[in-house]
CSV table of C-alpha atoms in Angstrom, one decimal:
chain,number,residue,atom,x,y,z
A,997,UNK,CA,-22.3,-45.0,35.9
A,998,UNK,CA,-19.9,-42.6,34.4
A,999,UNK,CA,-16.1,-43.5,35.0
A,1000,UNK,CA,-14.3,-41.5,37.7
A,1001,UNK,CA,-11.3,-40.1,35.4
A,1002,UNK,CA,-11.5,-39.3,31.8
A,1003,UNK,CA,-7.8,-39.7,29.9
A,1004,UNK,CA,-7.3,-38.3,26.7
A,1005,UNK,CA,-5.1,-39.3,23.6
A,1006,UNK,CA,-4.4,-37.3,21.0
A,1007,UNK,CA,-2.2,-39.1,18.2
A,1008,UNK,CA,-1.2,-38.4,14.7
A,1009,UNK,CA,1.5,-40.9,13.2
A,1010,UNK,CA,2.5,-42.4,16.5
A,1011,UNK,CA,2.1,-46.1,15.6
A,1012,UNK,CA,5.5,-46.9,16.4
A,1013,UNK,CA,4.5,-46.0,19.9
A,1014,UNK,CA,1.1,-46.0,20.4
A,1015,UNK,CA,0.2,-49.3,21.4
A,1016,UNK,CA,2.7,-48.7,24.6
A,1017,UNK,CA,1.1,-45.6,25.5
A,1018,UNK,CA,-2.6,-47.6,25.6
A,1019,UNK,CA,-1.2,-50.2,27.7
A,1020,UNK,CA,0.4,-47.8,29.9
A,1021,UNK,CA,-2.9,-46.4,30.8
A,1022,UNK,CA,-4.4,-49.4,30.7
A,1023,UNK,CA,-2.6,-51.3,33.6
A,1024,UNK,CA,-3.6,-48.4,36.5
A,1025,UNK,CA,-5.4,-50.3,39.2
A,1026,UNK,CA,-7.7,-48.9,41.7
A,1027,UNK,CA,-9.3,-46.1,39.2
A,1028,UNK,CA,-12.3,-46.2,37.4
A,1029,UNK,CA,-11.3,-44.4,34.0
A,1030,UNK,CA,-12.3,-44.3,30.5
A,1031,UNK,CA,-9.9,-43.8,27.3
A,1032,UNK,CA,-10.8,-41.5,25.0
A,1033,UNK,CA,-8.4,-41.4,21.6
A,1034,UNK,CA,-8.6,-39.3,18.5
A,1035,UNK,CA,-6.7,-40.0,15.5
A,1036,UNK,CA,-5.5,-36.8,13.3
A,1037,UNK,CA,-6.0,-38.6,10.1
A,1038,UNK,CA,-2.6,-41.0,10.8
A,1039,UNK,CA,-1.1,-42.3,7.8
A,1040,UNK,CA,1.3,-44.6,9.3
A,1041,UNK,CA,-0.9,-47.7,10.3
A,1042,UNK,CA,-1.7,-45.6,13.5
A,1043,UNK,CA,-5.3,-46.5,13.2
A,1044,UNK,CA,-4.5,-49.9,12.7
A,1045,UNK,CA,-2.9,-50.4,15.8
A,1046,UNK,CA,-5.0,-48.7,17.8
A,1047,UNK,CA,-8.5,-50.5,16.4
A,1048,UNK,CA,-6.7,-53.2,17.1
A,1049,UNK,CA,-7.1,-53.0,21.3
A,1050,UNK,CA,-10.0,-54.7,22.4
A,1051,UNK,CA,-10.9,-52.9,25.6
A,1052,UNK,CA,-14.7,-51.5,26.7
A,1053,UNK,CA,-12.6,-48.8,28.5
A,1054,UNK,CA,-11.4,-47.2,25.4
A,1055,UNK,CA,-13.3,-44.9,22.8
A,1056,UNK,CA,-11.7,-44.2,19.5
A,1057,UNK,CA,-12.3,-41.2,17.2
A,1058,UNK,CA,-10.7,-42.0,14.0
A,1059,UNK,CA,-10.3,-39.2,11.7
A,1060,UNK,CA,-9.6,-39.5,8.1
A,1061,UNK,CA,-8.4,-36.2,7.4
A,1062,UNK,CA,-5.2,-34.5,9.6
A,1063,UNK,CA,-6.7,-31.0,10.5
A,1064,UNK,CA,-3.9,-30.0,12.5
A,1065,UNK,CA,-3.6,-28.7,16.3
A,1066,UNK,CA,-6.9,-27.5,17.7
């Protein structure tokens, strides 16, 4: 079954933060939701950080090259 509520995180250099922004959404109770994250080709340890979150919930898209705003 599809989760109820789709979030989406964009993040590009953020690894200074990023690891409180997954938990953030992580700890909402009573909502079936998936995390969706895409990586714009960080070059701060951004990836690293975020690979590093062992949840089924989330799905990570991590892009090697920045390509800017879409």
């Amino acid at each position: 079954m599809k989760p109820t509520v789709s979030v989406i995180m964009p993040t590009y250099n953020h690894a200074a933060f990023v690891e409180q922004a997954i938990a953030s959404v992580l700890a909402q109770r009573d909502v079936d939701f998936e995390l969706i994250i895409s990586d714009d080709g960080s070059t701060d340890g951004t990836r690293e950080v975020v690979a590093s979150i062992k949840d089924e919930r989330i799905t990570f898209f991590p892009n090697t090259v920045n390509r800017g705003a879409c």
